[in-house]
Amino acid sequence: MNTRTRVTRSLRTVLLLTCGLLWLVPLYLLLVNAMIPAESYPGEPSWLPGDLALWDNMTTAWRDAAIGDSFLNSLFYAVVCGAAGVVVAAMAAFAVVVLPVPRPALWFWVIYSGTVFPLQMFLAPLFGLYADANLYDTRLGLMLIYAAWAVPFAFFLIRNQMATLPAEVTEAAMLDGASFRRLFWQIHVPLLLPGLGAAFIFQFTAVWNDLLFGITLSRSPEVQPVMAALTSLNSAYASSGPPVILAGALIVSVPTLLVFLVFRGLFLRGITASAR
């Protein structure tokens, strides 16, 4: 190993350790300050662990502040809307790549353009539309926007992987008399499972972390997603200090972390397949 290679590896190691520390320090502060009893919070961030009141603070955030209901709402939105968006995106990708539709490149850009424009530009007309259609502050209203929001980026990932599949697979199935429906569900979907899984993880995380639509299109605790409820917790429990709010933030961060840890292999395979 020459000197240049050793220096490159050393710099890379230092860079990775620095990035790891930049991520771990806020997490450490979150844990330490979430453990402090709310009534004895000193008013400034603490760097040293004190009394172990984490469970009490999490109980207050979950039960007394009613963040638990919104937690279940977000879990429902993320799973159902993420899955629905991925299925619709897979069908759109199949149409663009496999079906003999005219101008497939144009359709690709029409669908993918949903990721280009900022979400803020849709809020005013969307709010008016929801108010007129009686969809404001309803679960159905949030589900519709979350599912539609999930389609463009999922379509991009799935379409890229579908384009790498050998054309001979499709041709052989069609020669055997397979319909387009059978071709999609029994051949392409099994081959695209890594890409579908990666797209679902992305959309699950996006829906779970959404605040913009949650505070714009809902207001009642029975409908609000968890991030919107967390902002309400910040207002309602400001007098009790940050420990309760930080405990709520800790609860909210668990699902996405678990999803990535459990499905990291599927996620990496899907990203690799989509990047080819």
Short mmCIF file of C-alpha atoms in Angstrom, two decimals:
data_model
loop_
_atom_site.label_atom_id
_atom_site.label_comp_id
_atom_site.label_asym_id
_atom_site.label_seq_id
_atom_site.Cartn_x
_atom_site.Cartn_y
_atom_site.Cartn_z
CA MET A 1 0.00 0.00 0.00
CA ASN A 2 1.54 3.31 -1.05
CA THR A 3 1.53 6.53 0.93
CA ARG A 4 -1.15 8.17 -1.18
CA THR A 5 -3.58 5.29 -0.61
CA ARG A 6 -2.98 5.35 3.15
CA VAL A 7 -3.60 9.10 3.28
CA THR A 8 -6.79 8.75 1.25
CA ARG A 9 -8.10 6.02 3.55
CA SER A 10 -7.18 8.03 6.64
CA LEU A 11 -8.98 11.11 5.35
CA ARG A 12 -12.01 9.02 4.47
CA THR A 13 -12.06 7.51 7.95
CA VAL A 14 -11.80 10.94 9.56
CA LEU A 15 -14.59 12.25 7.37
CA LEU A 16 -16.88 9.33 8.25
CA LEU A 17 -16.14 9.68 11.96
CA THR A 18 -16.86 13.41 11.79
CA CYS A 19 -20.19 12.80 10.04
CA GLY A 20 -21.04 10.15 12.63
CA LEU A 21 -20.31 12.55 15.48
CA LEU A 22 -22.36 15.31 13.88
CA TRP A 23 -25.30 12.90 13.82
CA LEU A 24 -24.73 11.38 17.28
CA VAL A 25 -24.28 14.62 19.26
CA PRO A 26 -27.86 15.89 18.68
CA LEU A 27 -29.18 12.39 19.42
CA TYR A 28 -27.19 12.32 22.67
CA LEU A 29 -28.56 15.71 23.71
CA LEU A 30 -32.08 14.57 22.86
CA LEU A 31 -31.76 11.49 25.07
CA VAL A 32 -30.08 13.26 27.97
CA ASN A 33 -32.53 16.15 28.13
CA ALA A 34 -35.55 13.90 27.63
CA MET A 35 -34.53 12.11 30.85
CA ILE A 36 -34.70 15.24 33.01
CA PRO A 37 -37.87 15.65 35.12
CA ALA A 38 -40.00 18.39 33.57
CA GLU A 39 -40.43 20.24 36.86
CA SER A 40 -36.68 20.44 37.48
CA TYR A 41 -35.49 21.39 34.00
CA PRO A 42 -32.72 24.01 34.43
CA GLY A 43 -33.73 26.08 31.40
CA GLU A 44 -30.73 25.25 29.23
CA PRO A 45 -29.53 22.04 27.55
CA SER A 46 -27.75 19.61 29.84
CA TRP A 47 -24.75 17.59 28.67
CA LEU A 48 -24.73 15.16 31.59
CA PRO A 49 -27.40 12.57 32.42
CA GLY A 50 -29.43 13.34 35.51
CA ASP A 51 -32.52 11.75 37.02
CA LEU A 52 -34.06 9.03 34.89
CA ALA A 53 -37.51 10.48 34.21
CA LEU A 54 -37.63 9.41 30.57
CA TRP A 55 -40.55 7.03 31.08
CA ASP A 56 -42.60 9.66 32.93
CA ASN A 57 -41.97 12.22 30.19
CA MET A 58 -42.83 9.71 27.45
CA THR A 59 -46.03 8.76 29.31
CA THR A 60 -47.00 12.42 29.57
CA ALA A 61 -46.35 12.96 25.87
CA TRP A 62 -48.16 9.77 24.81
CA ARG A 63 -51.18 9.71 27.10
CA ASP A 64 -51.75 13.09 28.70
CA ALA A 65 -50.83 15.10 25.58
CA ALA A 66 -52.72 12.57 23.38
CA ILE A 67 -49.83 12.11 20.97
CA GLY A 68 -50.63 8.40 20.89
CA ASP A 69 -53.76 8.90 18.76
CA SER A 70 -51.84 10.93 16.21
CA PHE A 71 -49.05 8.33 16.27
CA LEU A 72 -51.54 5.66 15.18
CA ASN A 73 -52.97 8.04 12.56
CA SER A 74 -49.54 8.56 11.01
CA LEU A 75 -48.80 4.84 11.10
CA PHE A 76 -52.02 4.21 9.20
CA TYR A 77 -51.33 6.99 6.67
CA ALA A 78 -47.72 5.93 6.11
CA VAL A 79 -48.46 2.24 5.57
CA VAL A 80 -51.67 2.50 3.53
CA CYS A 81 -50.85 5.60 1.47
CA GLY A 82 -47.23 4.57 0.94
CA ALA A 83 -48.33 1.16 -0.34
CA ALA A 84 -51.09 2.65 -2.53
CA GLY A 85 -48.69 5.19 -4.02
CA VAL A 86 -46.13 2.48 -4.82
CA VAL A 87 -48.74 0.26 -6.51
CA VAL A 88 -49.99 3.15 -8.67
CA ALA A 89 -46.39 4.15 -9.47
CA ALA A 90 -45.56 0.57 -10.49
CA MET A 91 -48.57 0.48 -12.81
CA ALA A 92 -47.53 3.80 -14.35
CA ALA A 93 -43.97 2.57 -14.82
CA PHE A 94 -45.28 -0.61 -16.46
CA ALA A 95 -47.37 1.47 -18.84
CA VAL A 96 -44.45 3.71 -19.79
CA VAL A 97 -41.86 0.93 -20.19
CA VAL A 98 -43.82 -2.10 -21.41
CA LEU A 99 -47.18 -1.07 -22.88
CA PRO A 100 -47.26 0.39 -26.39
CA VAL A 101 -48.37 3.85 -25.27
CA PRO A 102 -47.58 6.80 -27.56
CA ARG A 103 -44.79 9.15 -26.48
CA PRO A 104 -43.61 7.29 -23.36
CA ALA A 105 -40.90 9.88 -22.69
CA LEU A 106 -43.54 12.61 -22.50
CA TRP A 107 -45.58 10.60 -20.00
CA PHE A 108 -42.46 9.97 -17.95
CA TRP A 109 -41.79 13.70 -17.58
CA VAL A 110 -45.46 14.48 -16.91
CA ILE A 111 -45.51 12.05 -13.97
CA TYR A 112 -42.01 12.80 -12.72
CA SER A 113 -42.67 16.56 -12.77
CA GLY A 114 -44.62 16.05 -9.55
CA THR A 115 -41.27 16.02 -7.73
CA VAL A 116 -40.04 19.24 -9.35
CA PHE A 117 -42.49 21.86 -8.10
CA PRO A 118 -42.43 22.94 -4.42
CA LEU A 119 -45.33 21.70 -2.35
CA GLN A 120 -46.10 25.19 -1.03
CA MET A 121 -47.45 26.28 -4.41
CA PHE A 122 -50.26 23.69 -4.14
CA LEU A 123 -51.43 24.61 -0.64
CA ALA A 124 -53.81 27.51 -1.43
CA PRO A 125 -55.74 25.82 -4.28
CA LEU A 126 -55.66 22.49 -2.44
CA PHE A 127 -57.09 24.05 0.71
CA GLY A 128 -59.91 25.68 -1.28
CA LEU A 129 -60.65 22.44 -3.13
CA TYR A 130 -60.75 20.45 0.11
CA ALA A 131 -63.04 23.00 1.76
CA ASP A 132 -65.47 22.90 -1.19
CA ALA A 133 -65.42 19.10 -1.38
CA ASN A 134 -65.84 18.62 2.40
CA LEU A 135 -62.48 16.82 2.55
CA TYR A 136 -60.85 19.26 4.98
CA ASP A 137 -60.00 17.69 8.34
CA THR A 138 -60.88 14.17 7.20
CA ARG A 139 -58.80 11.02 7.04
CA LEU A 140 -59.87 10.47 3.44
CA GLY A 141 -58.58 13.91 2.47
CA LEU A 142 -55.15 13.29 3.95
CA MET A 143 -55.00 9.80 2.47
CA LEU A 144 -55.71 11.13 -1.02
CA ILE A 145 -52.98 13.76 -0.91
CA TYR A 146 -50.44 11.42 0.70
CA ALA A 147 -51.05 8.69 -1.87
CA ALA A 148 -50.83 11.17 -4.76
CA TRP A 149 -47.69 12.74 -3.27
CA ALA A 150 -46.03 9.31 -3.10
CA VAL A 151 -46.48 8.49 -6.79
CA PRO A 152 -43.92 10.64 -8.71
CA PHE A 153 -40.73 9.70 -6.85
CA ALA A 154 -41.77 6.05 -6.49
CA PHE A 155 -42.50 6.05 -10.22
CA PHE A 156 -38.97 7.34 -10.90
CA LEU A 157 -37.33 4.57 -8.85
CA ILE A 158 -39.49 1.74 -10.17
CA ARG A 159 -39.32 2.87 -13.77
CA ASN A 160 -35.51 2.93 -13.64
CA GLN A 161 -35.39 -0.65 -12.37
CA MET A 162 -38.07 -1.85 -14.80
CA ALA A 163 -36.10 -0.42 -17.71
CA THR A 164 -33.18 -2.72 -16.80
CA LEU A 165 -35.24 -5.92 -17.10
CA PRO A 166 -34.44 -7.93 -20.25
CA ALA A 167 -36.96 -7.38 -23.02
CA GLU A 168 -36.81 -11.12 -23.76
CA VAL A 169 -38.75 -11.81 -20.53
CA THR A 170 -41.69 -9.74 -21.71
CA GLU A 171 -41.54 -11.10 -25.25
CA ALA A 172 -41.45 -14.72 -24.10
CA ALA A 173 -44.42 -14.22 -21.78
CA MET A 174 -46.46 -12.53 -24.51
CA LEU A 175 -45.64 -15.35 -26.96
CA ASP A 176 -47.02 -17.78 -24.37
CA GLY A 177 -50.28 -15.83 -24.39
CA ALA A 178 -49.88 -13.87 -21.15
CA SER A 179 -52.14 -10.85 -20.82
CA PHE A 180 -50.78 -7.48 -19.75
CA ARG A 181 -52.39 -7.92 -16.33
CA ARG A 182 -50.72 -11.29 -15.82
CA LEU A 183 -47.47 -9.91 -17.21
CA PHE A 184 -47.51 -7.16 -14.60
CA TRP A 185 -48.62 -9.06 -11.48
CA GLN A 186 -46.95 -12.43 -12.05
CA ILE A 187 -43.73 -11.49 -13.83
CA HIS A 188 -42.75 -7.87 -13.33
CA VAL A 189 -43.89 -7.39 -9.74
CA PRO A 190 -41.87 -10.39 -8.39
CA LEU A 191 -38.81 -9.21 -10.31
CA LEU A 192 -39.23 -5.65 -9.00
CA LEU A 193 -39.65 -6.49 -5.29
CA PRO A 194 -36.37 -4.79 -4.20
CA GLY A 195 -37.29 -1.60 -6.04
CA LEU A 196 -40.85 -1.69 -4.74
CA GLY A 197 -39.54 -2.16 -1.21
CA ALA A 198 -37.10 0.73 -1.51
CA ALA A 199 -39.83 2.99 -2.92
CA PHE A 200 -42.17 2.03 -0.06
CA ILE A 201 -39.52 2.83 2.57
CA PHE A 202 -38.95 6.24 1.00
CA GLN A 203 -42.67 7.01 0.91
CA PHE A 204 -43.30 5.65 4.40
CA THR A 205 -40.64 8.02 5.71
CA ALA A 206 -41.94 10.97 3.69
CA VAL A 207 -45.53 10.53 4.87
CA TRP A 208 -44.46 9.91 8.46
CA ASN A 209 -42.32 13.06 8.56
CA ASP A 210 -44.88 15.29 6.84
CA LEU A 211 -45.82 18.46 8.68
CA LEU A 212 -46.93 20.77 5.87
CA PHE A 213 -50.07 18.93 4.78
CA GLY A 214 -50.81 17.84 8.34
CA ILE A 215 -51.13 21.37 9.72
CA THR A 216 -52.78 22.75 6.55
CA LEU A 217 -55.45 20.14 5.85
CA SER A 218 -56.36 18.96 9.37
CA ARG A 219 -56.94 20.33 12.84
CA SER A 220 -58.65 17.70 15.01
CA PRO A 221 -56.60 15.18 17.04
CA GLU A 222 -58.63 12.31 15.54
CA VAL A 223 -57.29 13.15 12.06
CA GLN A 224 -53.97 14.95 12.58
CA PRO A 225 -50.71 13.12 11.82
CA VAL A 226 -48.11 12.87 14.52
CA MET A 227 -45.84 15.71 13.34
CA ALA A 228 -48.72 18.16 13.51
CA ALA A 229 -49.56 16.85 16.98
CA LEU A 230 -45.93 17.36 18.00
CA THR A 231 -46.19 21.06 17.18
CA SER A 232 -49.33 21.24 19.32
CA LEU A 233 -47.42 19.52 22.10
CA ASN A 234 -44.76 22.21 21.83
CA SER A 235 -47.40 24.88 22.41
CA ALA A 236 -49.46 23.13 25.07
CA TYR A 237 -46.52 21.91 27.17
CA ALA A 238 -44.15 24.82 26.78
CA SER A 239 -44.64 25.67 30.45
CA SER A 240 -43.55 22.19 31.52
CA GLY A 241 -40.25 22.54 29.71
CA PRO A 242 -38.57 20.76 26.80
CA PRO A 243 -38.21 17.28 28.41
CA VAL A 244 -41.82 16.33 27.59
CA ILE A 245 -41.47 17.71 24.05
CA LEU A 246 -38.15 15.90 23.54
CA ALA A 247 -39.66 12.67 24.85
CA GLY A 248 -42.45 13.07 22.29
CA ALA A 249 -39.85 13.66 19.55
CA LEU A 250 -38.05 10.51 20.66
CA ILE A 251 -41.26 8.49 20.34
CA VAL A 252 -41.93 9.93 16.90
CA SER A 253 -38.45 9.02 15.62
CA VAL A 254 -38.72 5.31 16.47
CA PRO A 255 -40.85 3.97 13.55
CA THR A 256 -38.67 5.27 10.70
CA LEU A 257 -35.54 4.09 12.48
CA LEU A 258 -37.02 0.61 12.90
CA VAL A 259 -38.11 0.48 9.26
CA PHE A 260 -34.60 1.26 8.02
CA LEU A 261 -32.94 -1.16 10.45
CA VAL A 262 -35.28 -4.04 9.66
CA PHE A 263 -35.42 -3.55 5.89
CA ARG A 264 -31.95 -2.12 5.24
CA GLY A 265 -30.96 -5.09 3.04
CA LEU A 266 -34.04 -4.73 0.86
CA PHE A 267 -33.55 -0.96 0.73
CA LEU A 268 -29.93 -1.24 -0.45
CA ARG A 269 -30.81 -3.84 -3.09
CA GLY A 270 -33.64 -1.67 -4.36
CA ILE A 271 -31.51 1.47 -4.58
CA THR A 272 -28.73 -0.45 -6.34
CA ALA A 273 -31.16 -1.94 -8.85
CA SER A 274 -32.77 1.45 -9.55
CA ALA A 275 -29.39 3.15 -10.07
CA ARG A 276 -28.22 0.81 -12.83
#
